[in-house]
Amino acid sequence: MTQRQAALEGRITSAMKHAARREGLDPEVIRQGLARGAVVIPANKGHKGLKPVAIGEGVRVKINANIGTSPHDVSLDKEKAKLAAALQYGADAVMDLSTGGDLDDIRTTLLAQCPAPFGTVPIYQVMTQARSLEEVKGDWFLDMVEHHARQGVDFVTVHCGVTRKAVPLLKNRVTGVVSRGGSFTVAWMRRHGKENPLYEHYDRLLDIARKYDVTLSLGDGLRPGCLADATDKAQLHELKILGDLTKRAWAQGVQVMVEGPGHLPLHAIKKNVRLQQKYCHNAPFYVLGPLVTDVASGYDHIAGAIGGALAATLGAAFLCYVTPAEHLKLPEVEDVIDGVVASRIAAHAADIARGLPGAGDWDLKMSKARRALDWDTQIKLSINPVKARRYREISRAIEDQCTMCGRFCAMKVFDEKFEAE
Amino acid sequence: MTQRQAALEGRITSAMKHAARREGLDPEVIRQGLARGAVVIPANKGHKGLKPVAIGEGVRVKINANIGTSPHDVSLDKEKAKLAAALQYGADAVMDLSTGGDLDDIRTTLLAQCPAPFGTVPIYQVMTQARSLEEVKGDWFLDMVEHHARQGVDFVTVHCGVTRKAVPLLKNRVTGVVSRGGSFTVAWMRRHGKENPLYEHYDRLLDIARKYDVTLSLGDGLRPGCLADATDKAQLHELKILGDLTKRAWAQGVQVMVEGPGHLPLHAIKKNVRLQQKYCHNAPFYVLGPLVTDVASGYDHIAGAIGGALAATLGAAFLCYVTPAEHLKLPEVEDVIDGVVASRIAAHAADIARGLPGAGDWDLKMSKARRALDWDTQIKLSINPVKARRYREISRAIEDQCTMCGRFCAMKVFDEKFEAE
């Protein structure tokens, strides 16, 4: 039985209880969210050691960190270090997007070390194993999802909405298809003259998802890869299909999230969130960024934090981090940390803005520590205490001052301690 | 004659022409903005080598970088390097906030090397020269502004709105007064039992400003220093006073900007921008951040970019950068670069969102270069080409790929080059 099926039957599972405790909520609230489809708890029955997390309406905005090898950069040790860093710095979920090395070994090793919900993109493994487009059979798309599900993966990105009808809509795009899974699916459909197997055989996909309680993350394979392509026909065509597929999944007791862009100008974020809510019936919205400019290479975590904070304030439930390496190279551990921290800032800012109860407590504690010039507490409460401590130490600071203001510290002057020194 | 006086007389100055050319606008548009007070061109008659810039309605959102020494960190060479970095990475204006070393020497040296509008906070020099609050005479507040104006400073932060009536409103604040100038003014008023000289003798301040055409940046000495204090009585009391002072400045031909917070929850940004526009009659709004959370120590440039992007989209004209060192230490050159880039991303995202003509051209060029896998052009167009090149080089990349995707590059797969390798 899936979390959704249990919720629909009025049963509160241990996963619901655990997820509710982390939010300080009554498990019944989580159950109702699951039953409505507005909340998911990605929790594969085979993921040992999982600490379940709720994603969706009424809970803290969650963030995902993508890790994984590439054909040019294969090191299990490095991926383990990225996983550890992502978890240490506060990622709520992790996706292994490996495309280089022994993918099964990498995946099962990382999954075993990951108490957070663990996601994958099964089609990447199809791509890495295929020597040509021709040899890829339609069944492979689904078999690979089951393969991952059997290994205990909690959620999978499946590009079910990339259909043959959408292909002509891509004609005038500036950047075409920027999703690897999306582009592979389009190329496969063209070459084989067939429909996307994940769309055509969606009921079989639902059977797999239900069997393992794998949450489907309906991928936006046609997401805009630049501001100029944002909210275009191809994107909206896919989004509408994802809405239909959401309802079909719900009817089969399967948990669903819907993925979103990508690159969006800031003023288009509201429209995009509203359209997703409308077309996809308030299924949790999982956004990649969105990036509010195309030119921030090296700093896309910042462009993504701007878009993510706004999207989440407007209702997006789940932010996929973006690292400074985006558009340039595979992220290193330092990039993972920068990406996680930037996304957490965005998610936390949104929690406060949405009025989530208790969200501002952290800020209040920090502000009281600032007023008291209590540096130890300030550092402990910093979003990245390691960096805050390093900065404070570089600062060659004197007790209750920092090198920014020294004796002109506003806090001290306000207390009329101006001439004390 | 000030730029404002010229504009009111219907005259187009060379500064207006220069500023208009940088925006691709008709100088008459700039003149009209100046006459309405919705635009400023900070341009002290004594600032040799200044390349004038327009700030306000209808022009590109501008960003300011704060540099300067502190009592614990005095190095003119380092400040020169910060100035050079700020300009290289795209700061539109620079403020020297030095509080350590020979302030006049530092200021005049930096000003001589700065073709961008150059701002200061004269009260900092009063603070550094004072051995006690008692010895500070009211005249010093104004004399120091004139001293800076005479040296060629283009704009000055003056905390004119910090009045005796506001002090009781600060009682219940979590972080009291976090502006150094604001706290010094409050402490001085308490100790002397007198009104803020910059408020009491505002007409004399206007005479100074008009004489040199120094733009007044009406400081928000009572800005909130944490989310909990945002949009409180003290803040709004000051803002209303700044609105009155704006009108008085305009009547005397003086150019004015109004400074704003500080720390604001994301959902309060719209209200704050609208209140400033209403109370201050659409004078250009110069915001410090705003920071959308208090806990981002070490990453306040990101918290500030989120707030700044939204504030500027809603109408703020000028973003004061925040660096990763905020709340922890005096920024180093690397912090200056991170701060400038983060603010530029915010400002640029806002220009696009506000529909500023041509703002998205940069993004379109970048996106076409991405589609063409033209890495040289991508790097040249990156917001920080130095970092983008470094990342690309680390990437050990093969010609038209990067280590992120390798042969699974969506662009290539989309072109059905999947099995080419």
PDB file of C-alpha atoms in Angstrom, chain A residues 69-73 99 127-128 130-134 170 174-180 183-184 186-187 190-191 225-228 263 265-267 292-303 305-306 309-310 313 324-332 335 337-338 341-342 345-346 348-350 352-354 362-364 366-368 370-371 375 378-379 381-384 387-388 391-392 394-396 398 401-411 413-416 418-419, chain B residues 69-73 99 127-128 130-134 170 174-180 183-184 186-187 190-191 225-228 263 265-267 292-303 305-306 309-310 313 324-332 335 337-338 341-342 345-346 348-350 352-354 362-364 366-368 370-371 375 378-379 381-384 387-388 391-392 394-396 398 401-411 413-416 418-419:
ATOM      1  CA  THR A  69      29.172  11.431 -11.857  1.00  0.00           C
ATOM      2  CA  SER A  70      29.490  12.329 -15.526  1.00  0.00           C
ATOM      3  CA  PRO A  71      31.317  10.553 -18.332  1.00  0.00           C
ATOM      4  CA  HIS A  72      34.293  12.864 -17.743  1.00  0.00           C
ATOM      5  CA  ASP A  73      34.353  12.790 -13.983  1.00  0.00           C
ATOM      6  CA  THR A  99      25.995   9.205 -16.075  1.00  0.00           C
ATOM      7  CA  MET A 127      21.325   6.614 -22.281  1.00  0.00           C
ATOM      8  CA  THR A 128      24.620   5.462 -20.825  1.00  0.00           C
ATOM      9  CA  ALA A 130      22.796   2.561 -25.285  1.00  0.00           C
ATOM     10  CA  ARG A 131      25.339   2.441 -28.087  1.00  0.00           C
ATOM     11  CA  SER A 132      22.832   3.921 -30.512  1.00  0.00           C
ATOM     12  CA  LEU A 133      19.317   5.320 -30.514  1.00  0.00           C
ATOM     13  CA  GLU A 134      18.220   2.442 -32.745  1.00  0.00           C
ATOM     14  CA  LEU A 170       9.831  23.268 -30.486  1.00  0.00           C
ATOM     15  CA  VAL A 174      16.181  29.541 -29.127  1.00  0.00           C
ATOM     16  CA  THR A 175      17.652  26.719 -27.058  1.00  0.00           C
ATOM     17  CA  GLY A 176      15.542  23.757 -28.178  1.00  0.00           C
ATOM     18  CA  VAL A 177      15.386  21.057 -25.519  1.00  0.00           C
ATOM     19  CA  VAL A 178      17.759  21.472 -22.579  1.00  0.00           C
ATOM     20  CA  SER A 179      16.591  18.518 -20.508  1.00  0.00           C
ATOM     21  CA  ARG A 180      18.828  15.524 -21.157  1.00  0.00           C
ATOM     22  CA  SER A 183      16.130  15.574 -25.638  1.00  0.00           C
ATOM     23  CA  PHE A 184      16.824  11.835 -25.585  1.00  0.00           C
ATOM     24  CA  VAL A 186      12.540  13.497 -28.572  1.00  0.00           C
ATOM     25  CA  ALA A 187      15.474  12.015 -30.475  1.00  0.00           C
ATOM     26  CA  ARG A 190      11.969  10.853 -34.130  1.00  0.00           C
ATOM     27  CA  ARG A 191      14.277   7.975 -34.897  1.00  0.00           C
ATOM     28  CA  GLY A 225      16.318  26.665 -21.389  1.00  0.00           C
ATOM     29  CA  CYS A 226      16.385  30.432 -21.672  1.00  0.00           C
ATOM     30  CA  LEU A 227      14.205  33.425 -20.885  1.00  0.00           C
ATOM     31  CA  ALA A 228      13.236  33.763 -24.536  1.00  0.00           C
ATOM     32  CA  HIS A 263      14.696  29.700 -16.985  1.00  0.00           C
ATOM     33  CA  PRO A 265      11.976  36.037 -16.183  1.00  0.00           C
ATOM     34  CA  LEU A 266      11.052  37.173 -12.686  1.00  0.00           C
ATOM     35  CA  HIS A 267       7.737  38.662 -13.759  1.00  0.00           C
ATOM     36  CA  VAL A 292      15.791  34.771 -13.591  1.00  0.00           C
ATOM     37  CA  THR A 293      18.565  35.542 -16.063  1.00  0.00           C
ATOM     38  CA  ASP A 294      20.588  33.516 -18.569  1.00  0.00           C
ATOM     39  CA  VAL A 295      23.860  35.346 -18.009  1.00  0.00           C
ATOM     40  CA  ALA A 296      24.772  34.327 -14.456  1.00  0.00           C
ATOM     41  CA  SER A 297      27.196  31.500 -15.363  1.00  0.00           C
ATOM     42  CA  GLY A 298      29.356  30.912 -12.302  1.00  0.00           C
ATOM     43  CA  TYR A 299      26.615  32.386 -10.109  1.00  0.00           C
ATOM     44  CA  ASP A 300      23.533  30.492 -11.209  1.00  0.00           C
ATOM     45  CA  HIS A 301      22.928  29.516  -7.589  1.00  0.00           C
ATOM     46  CA  ILE A 302      22.127  33.199  -7.009  1.00  0.00           C
ATOM     47  CA  ALA A 303      19.930  33.556 -10.087  1.00  0.00           C
ATOM     48  CA  ALA A 305      17.799  31.562  -5.337  1.00  0.00           C
ATOM     49  CA  ILE A 306      16.048  34.704  -6.556  1.00  0.00           C
ATOM     50  CA  ALA A 309      12.412  32.307  -3.276  1.00  0.00           C
ATOM     51  CA  LEU A 310       9.699  33.932  -5.331  1.00  0.00           C
ATOM     52  CA  THR A 313       6.509  32.176  -1.821  1.00  0.00           C
ATOM     53  CA  PRO A 324      27.701  27.859  -9.336  1.00  0.00           C
ATOM     54  CA  ALA A 325      28.912  25.155 -11.757  1.00  0.00           C
ATOM     55  CA  GLU A 326      25.640  25.095 -13.725  1.00  0.00           C
ATOM     56  CA  HIS A 327      26.189  25.594 -17.467  1.00  0.00           C
ATOM     57  CA  LEU A 328      29.958  25.200 -16.979  1.00  0.00           C
ATOM     58  CA  LYS A 329      31.015  21.918 -15.392  1.00  0.00           C
ATOM     59  CA  LEU A 330      30.125  19.099 -13.029  1.00  0.00           C
ATOM     60  CA  PRO A 331      29.826  20.507  -9.489  1.00  0.00           C
ATOM     61  CA  GLU A 332      32.554  19.860  -6.925  1.00  0.00           C
ATOM     62  CA  ASP A 335      29.722  23.980  -5.447  1.00  0.00           C
ATOM     63  CA  ILE A 337      27.657  23.500  -0.494  1.00  0.00           C
ATOM     64  CA  ASP A 338      27.081  26.850  -2.213  1.00  0.00           C
ATOM     65  CA  VAL A 341      22.979  27.083   1.111  1.00  0.00           C
ATOM     66  CA  ALA A 342      21.583  29.347  -1.606  1.00  0.00           C
ATOM     67  CA  ILE A 345      18.055  30.770   1.966  1.00  0.00           C
ATOM     68  CA  ALA A 346      15.407  30.886  -0.764  1.00  0.00           C
ATOM     69  CA  HIS A 348      13.524  29.777   4.318  1.00  0.00           C
ATOM     70  CA  ALA A 349      12.727  33.256   3.018  1.00  0.00           C
ATOM     71  CA  ALA A 350       9.637  31.771   1.362  1.00  0.00           C
ATOM     72  CA  ILE A 352       8.651  33.281   6.362  1.00  0.00           C
ATOM     73  CA  ALA A 353       6.868  35.119   3.568  1.00  0.00           C
ATOM     74  CA  ARG A 354       4.118  32.489   3.422  1.00  0.00           C
ATOM     75  CA  TRP A 362      15.329  31.137  13.792  1.00  0.00           C
ATOM     76  CA  ASP A 363      15.691  34.735  12.607  1.00  0.00           C
ATOM     77  CA  LEU A 364      14.496  36.108  15.914  1.00  0.00           C
ATOM     78  CA  MET A 366      19.776  35.280  15.512  1.00  0.00           C
ATOM     79  CA  SER A 367      18.687  38.893  15.884  1.00  0.00           C
ATOM     80  CA  LYS A 368      18.693  38.682  19.672  1.00  0.00           C
ATOM     81  CA  ARG A 370      23.255  40.111  17.293  1.00  0.00           C
ATOM     82  CA  ARG A 371      21.832  42.663  19.695  1.00  0.00           C
ATOM     83  CA  TRP A 375      29.170  35.929  18.580  1.00  0.00           C
ATOM     84  CA  GLN A 378      25.441  34.111  15.972  1.00  0.00           C
ATOM     85  CA  ILE A 379      27.864  31.670  14.399  1.00  0.00           C
ATOM     86  CA  LEU A 381      22.750  30.050  14.109  1.00  0.00           C
ATOM     87  CA  SER A 382      24.306  30.997  10.770  1.00  0.00           C
ATOM     88  CA  ILE A 383      23.058  29.100   7.748  1.00  0.00           C
ATOM     89  CA  ASN A 384      26.612  27.839   7.256  1.00  0.00           C
ATOM     90  CA  LYS A 387      31.896  29.707   6.733  1.00  0.00           C
ATOM     91  CA  ALA A 388      30.620  32.155   9.350  1.00  0.00           C
ATOM     92  CA  TYR A 391      34.962  34.782   8.346  1.00  0.00           C
ATOM     93  CA  ARG A 392      34.763  35.712  11.998  1.00  0.00           C
ATOM     94  CA  ILE A 394      39.784  36.095   9.626  1.00  0.00           C
ATOM     95  CA  SER A 395      38.286  39.165  11.170  1.00  0.00           C
ATOM     96  CA  ARG A 396      40.985  39.443  13.881  1.00  0.00           C
ATOM     97  CA  ILE A 398      38.190  42.094  19.440  1.00  0.00           C
ATOM     98  CA  GLN A 401      33.374  43.823  17.878  1.00  0.00           C
ATOM     99  CA  CYS A 402      34.097  42.906  14.296  1.00  0.00           C
ATOM    100  CA  THR A 403      36.456  44.439  11.778  1.00  0.00           C
ATOM    101  CA  MET A 404      33.528  45.954   9.906  1.00  0.00           C
ATOM    102  CA  CYS A 405      32.734  48.658  12.442  1.00  0.00           C
ATOM    103  CA  GLY A 406      35.120  48.211  15.370  1.00  0.00           C
ATOM    104  CA  ARG A 407      34.278  50.696  18.090  1.00  0.00           C
ATOM    105  CA  PHE A 408      31.715  52.338  15.816  1.00  0.00           C
ATOM    106  CA  CYS A 409      29.440  49.309  16.146  1.00  0.00           C
ATOM    107  CA  ALA A 410      25.879  50.665  15.945  1.00  0.00           C
ATOM    108  CA  MET A 411      24.762  48.330  18.722  1.00  0.00           C
ATOM    109  CA  VAL A 413      26.960  53.355  20.103  1.00  0.00           C
ATOM    110  CA  PHE A 414      23.205  53.013  20.566  1.00  0.00           C
ATOM    111  CA  ASP A 415      23.922  51.846  24.116  1.00  0.00           C
ATOM    112  CA  GLU A 416      25.955  55.045  24.548  1.00  0.00           C
ATOM    113  CA  PHE A 418      30.671  55.399  22.188  1.00  0.00           C
ATOM    114  CA  GLU A 419      33.513  56.864  24.172  1.00  0.00           C
TER     115      GLU A 419
ATOM    116  CA  THR B  69      38.706  51.011   5.842  1.00  0.00           C
ATOM    117  CA  SER B  70      37.721  50.288   9.434  1.00  0.00           C
ATOM    118  CA  PRO B  71      39.585  50.995  12.668  1.00  0.00           C
ATOM    119  CA  HIS B  72      40.919  47.422  12.566  1.00  0.00           C
ATOM    120  CA  ASP B  73      41.781  47.232   8.913  1.00  0.00           C
ATOM    121  CA  THR B  99      36.396  54.825   9.432  1.00  0.00           C
ATOM    122  CA  MET B 127      32.635  59.875  14.683  1.00  0.00           C
ATOM    123  CA  THR B 128      36.257  58.988  14.001  1.00  0.00           C
ATOM    124  CA  ALA B 130      35.390  62.693  18.172  1.00  0.00           C
ATOM    125  CA  ARG B 131      36.961  61.597  21.438  1.00  0.00           C
ATOM    126  CA  SER B 132      33.594  61.828  23.187  1.00  0.00           C
ATOM    127  CA  LEU B 133      29.962  62.528  22.377  1.00  0.00           C
ATOM    128  CA  GLU B 134      30.125  65.670  24.492  1.00  0.00           C
ATOM    129  CA  LEU B 170      12.626  52.420  19.272  1.00  0.00           C
ATOM    130  CA  VAL B 174      14.787  43.643  18.887  1.00  0.00           C
ATOM    131  CA  THR B 175      17.920  45.118  17.353  1.00  0.00           C
ATOM    132  CA  GLY B 176      17.522  48.822  18.195  1.00  0.00           C
ATOM    133  CA  VAL B 177      19.389  51.019  15.726  1.00  0.00           C
ATOM    134  CA  VAL B 178      21.737  49.231  13.325  1.00  0.00           C
ATOM    135  CA  SER B 179      22.786  52.208  11.241  1.00  0.00           C
ATOM    136  CA  ARG B 180      26.074  53.588  12.517  1.00  0.00           C
ATOM    137  CA  SER B 183      22.900  55.261  16.342  1.00  0.00           C
ATOM    138  CA  PHE B 184      25.483  58.040  16.647  1.00  0.00           C
ATOM    139  CA  VAL B 186      20.454  59.104  18.561  1.00  0.00           C
ATOM    140  CA  ALA B 187      23.262  58.898  21.135  1.00  0.00           C
ATOM    141  CA  ARG B 190      20.240  61.982  24.045  1.00  0.00           C
ATOM    142  CA  ARG B 191      23.517  63.230  25.446  1.00  0.00           C
ATOM    143  CA  GLY B 225      18.049  45.533  11.563  1.00  0.00           C
ATOM    144  CA  CYS B 226      16.043  42.324  11.607  1.00  0.00           C
ATOM    145  CA  LEU B 227      12.826  40.927  10.196  1.00  0.00           C
ATOM    146  CA  ALA B 228      11.088  41.371  13.539  1.00  0.00           C
ATOM    147  CA  HIS B 263      16.023  43.577   6.711  1.00  0.00           C
ATOM    148  CA  PRO B 265      10.588  39.603   4.973  1.00  0.00           C
ATOM    149  CA  LEU B 266       9.949  38.924   1.307  1.00  0.00           C
ATOM    150  CA  HIS B 267       6.209  39.513   1.571  1.00  0.00           C
ATOM    151  CA  VAL B 292      14.934  38.505   3.312  1.00  0.00           C
ATOM    152  CA  THR B 293      16.287  36.521   6.264  1.00  0.00           C
ATOM    153  CA  ASP B 294      18.499  37.312   9.264  1.00  0.00           C
ATOM    154  CA  VAL B 295      20.334  33.984   9.284  1.00  0.00           C
ATOM    155  CA  ALA B 296      22.358  34.160   6.064  1.00  0.00           C
ATOM    156  CA  SER B 297      25.669  35.310   7.617  1.00  0.00           C
ATOM    157  CA  GLY B 298      28.389  34.466   5.123  1.00  0.00           C
ATOM    158  CA  TYR B 299      25.818  34.544   2.312  1.00  0.00           C
ATOM    159  CA  ASP B 300      24.063  37.843   2.867  1.00  0.00           C
ATOM    160  CA  HIS B 301      24.848  38.771  -0.729  1.00  0.00           C
ATOM    161  CA  ILE B 302      22.349  36.055  -1.698  1.00  0.00           C
ATOM    162  CA  ALA B 303      19.721  37.113   0.835  1.00  0.00           C
ATOM    163  CA  ALA B 305      20.018  39.636  -4.124  1.00  0.00           C
ATOM    164  CA  ILE B 306      16.653  37.981  -3.507  1.00  0.00           C
ATOM    165  CA  ALA B 309      15.627  41.745  -7.300  1.00  0.00           C
ATOM    166  CA  LEU B 310      12.108  41.935  -5.979  1.00  0.00           C
ATOM    167  CA  THR B 313      11.162  44.898  -9.954  1.00  0.00           C
ATOM    168  CA  PRO B 324      29.287  37.738   2.069  1.00  0.00           C
ATOM    169  CA  ALA B 325      31.204  39.522   4.855  1.00  0.00           C
ATOM    170  CA  GLU B 326      28.139  41.430   6.091  1.00  0.00           C
ATOM    171  CA  HIS B 327      27.550  40.950   9.825  1.00  0.00           C
ATOM    172  CA  LEU B 328      30.954  39.261  10.161  1.00  0.00           C
ATOM    173  CA  LYS B 329      33.893  41.359   9.027  1.00  0.00           C
ATOM    174  CA  LEU B 330      35.159  44.075   6.715  1.00  0.00           C
ATOM    175  CA  PRO B 331      34.912  42.829   3.114  1.00  0.00           C
ATOM    176  CA  GLU B 332      38.021  41.779   1.221  1.00  0.00           C
ATOM    177  CA  ASP B 335      33.822  39.719  -1.064  1.00  0.00           C
ATOM    178  CA  ILE B 337      33.422  40.908  -6.300  1.00  0.00           C
ATOM    179  CA  ASP B 338      30.796  38.496  -4.938  1.00  0.00           C
ATOM    180  CA  VAL B 341      28.003  40.271  -9.066  1.00  0.00           C
ATOM    181  CA  ALA B 342      25.083  39.263  -6.833  1.00  0.00           C
ATOM    182  CA  ILE B 345      22.181  39.718 -11.155  1.00  0.00           C
ATOM    183  CA  ALA B 346      19.380  41.201  -9.043  1.00  0.00           C
ATOM    184  CA  HIS B 348      19.484  42.826 -14.323  1.00  0.00           C
ATOM    185  CA  ALA B 349      16.691  40.393 -13.427  1.00  0.00           C
ATOM    186  CA  ALA B 350      14.614  43.385 -12.369  1.00  0.00           C
ATOM    187  CA  ILE B 352      14.046  42.327 -17.553  1.00  0.00           C
ATOM    188  CA  ALA B 353      11.016  41.895 -15.307  1.00  0.00           C
ATOM    189  CA  ARG B 354      10.137  45.586 -15.576  1.00  0.00           C
ATOM    190  CA  TRP B 362      22.218  40.137 -23.272  1.00  0.00           C
ATOM    191  CA  ASP B 363      20.356  36.973 -22.257  1.00  0.00           C
ATOM    192  CA  LEU B 364      19.320  36.248 -25.820  1.00  0.00           C
ATOM    193  CA  MET B 366      24.021  34.174 -24.273  1.00  0.00           C
ATOM    194  CA  SER B 367      21.294  31.674 -25.095  1.00  0.00           C
ATOM    195  CA  LYS B 368      22.189  31.628 -28.774  1.00  0.00           C
ATOM    196  CA  ARG B 370      24.672  28.127 -25.591  1.00  0.00           C
ATOM    197  CA  ARG B 371      22.655  26.587 -28.386  1.00  0.00           C
ATOM    198  CA  TRP B 375      32.033  28.431 -25.352  1.00  0.00           C
ATOM    199  CA  GLN B 378      29.383  32.120 -23.476  1.00  0.00           C
ATOM    200  CA  ILE B 379      32.353  32.982 -21.285  1.00  0.00           C
ATOM    201  CA  LEU B 381      28.951  37.104 -21.981  1.00  0.00           C
ATOM    202  CA  SER B 382      29.027  35.678 -18.443  1.00  0.00           C
ATOM    203  CA  ILE B 383      28.380  38.124 -15.640  1.00  0.00           C
ATOM    204  CA  ASN B 384      31.863  37.324 -14.349  1.00  0.00           C
ATOM    205  CA  LYS B 387      35.093  32.972 -12.845  1.00  0.00           C
ATOM    206  CA  ALA B 388      33.298  31.431 -15.819  1.00  0.00           C
ATOM    207  CA  TYR B 391      35.252  26.959 -14.094  1.00  0.00           C
ATOM    208  CA  ARG B 392      35.359  26.057 -17.759  1.00  0.00           C
ATOM    209  CA  ILE B 394      38.777  23.208 -14.430  1.00  0.00           C
ATOM    210  CA  SER B 395      36.230  21.308 -16.443  1.00  0.00           C
ATOM    211  CA  ARG B 396      38.859  19.475 -18.548  1.00  0.00           C
ATOM    212  CA  ILE B 398      36.334  18.406 -24.729  1.00  0.00           C
ATOM    213  CA  GLN B 401      31.117  19.595 -24.284  1.00  0.00           C
ATOM    214  CA  CYS B 402      31.447  20.207 -20.585  1.00  0.00           C
ATOM    215  CA  THR B 403      32.047  17.797 -17.716  1.00  0.00           C
ATOM    216  CA  MET B 404      28.450  18.194 -16.595  1.00  0.00           C
ATOM    217  CA  CYS B 405      26.890  16.196 -19.409  1.00  0.00           C
ATOM    218  CA  GLY B 406      29.679  15.106 -21.730  1.00  0.00           C
ATOM    219  CA  ARG B 407      28.246  13.281 -24.725  1.00  0.00           C
ATOM    220  CA  PHE B 408      24.788  13.400 -23.140  1.00  0.00           C
ATOM    221  CA  CYS B 409      24.619  17.155 -23.748  1.00  0.00           C
ATOM    222  CA  ALA B 410      20.934  17.906 -24.366  1.00  0.00           C
ATOM    223  CA  MET B 411      21.842  20.312 -27.164  1.00  0.00           C
ATOM    224  CA  VAL B 413      21.254  14.812 -28.365  1.00  0.00           C
ATOM    225  CA  PHE B 414      18.464  17.072 -29.580  1.00  0.00           C
ATOM    226  CA  ASP B 415      20.404  17.451 -32.813  1.00  0.00           C
ATOM    227  CA  GLU B 416      20.455  13.643 -33.017  1.00  0.00           C
ATOM    228  CA  PHE B 418      23.656  10.982 -29.750  1.00  0.00           C
ATOM    229  CA  GLU B 419      25.618   8.119 -31.194  1.00  0.00           C
TER     230      GLU B 419
END
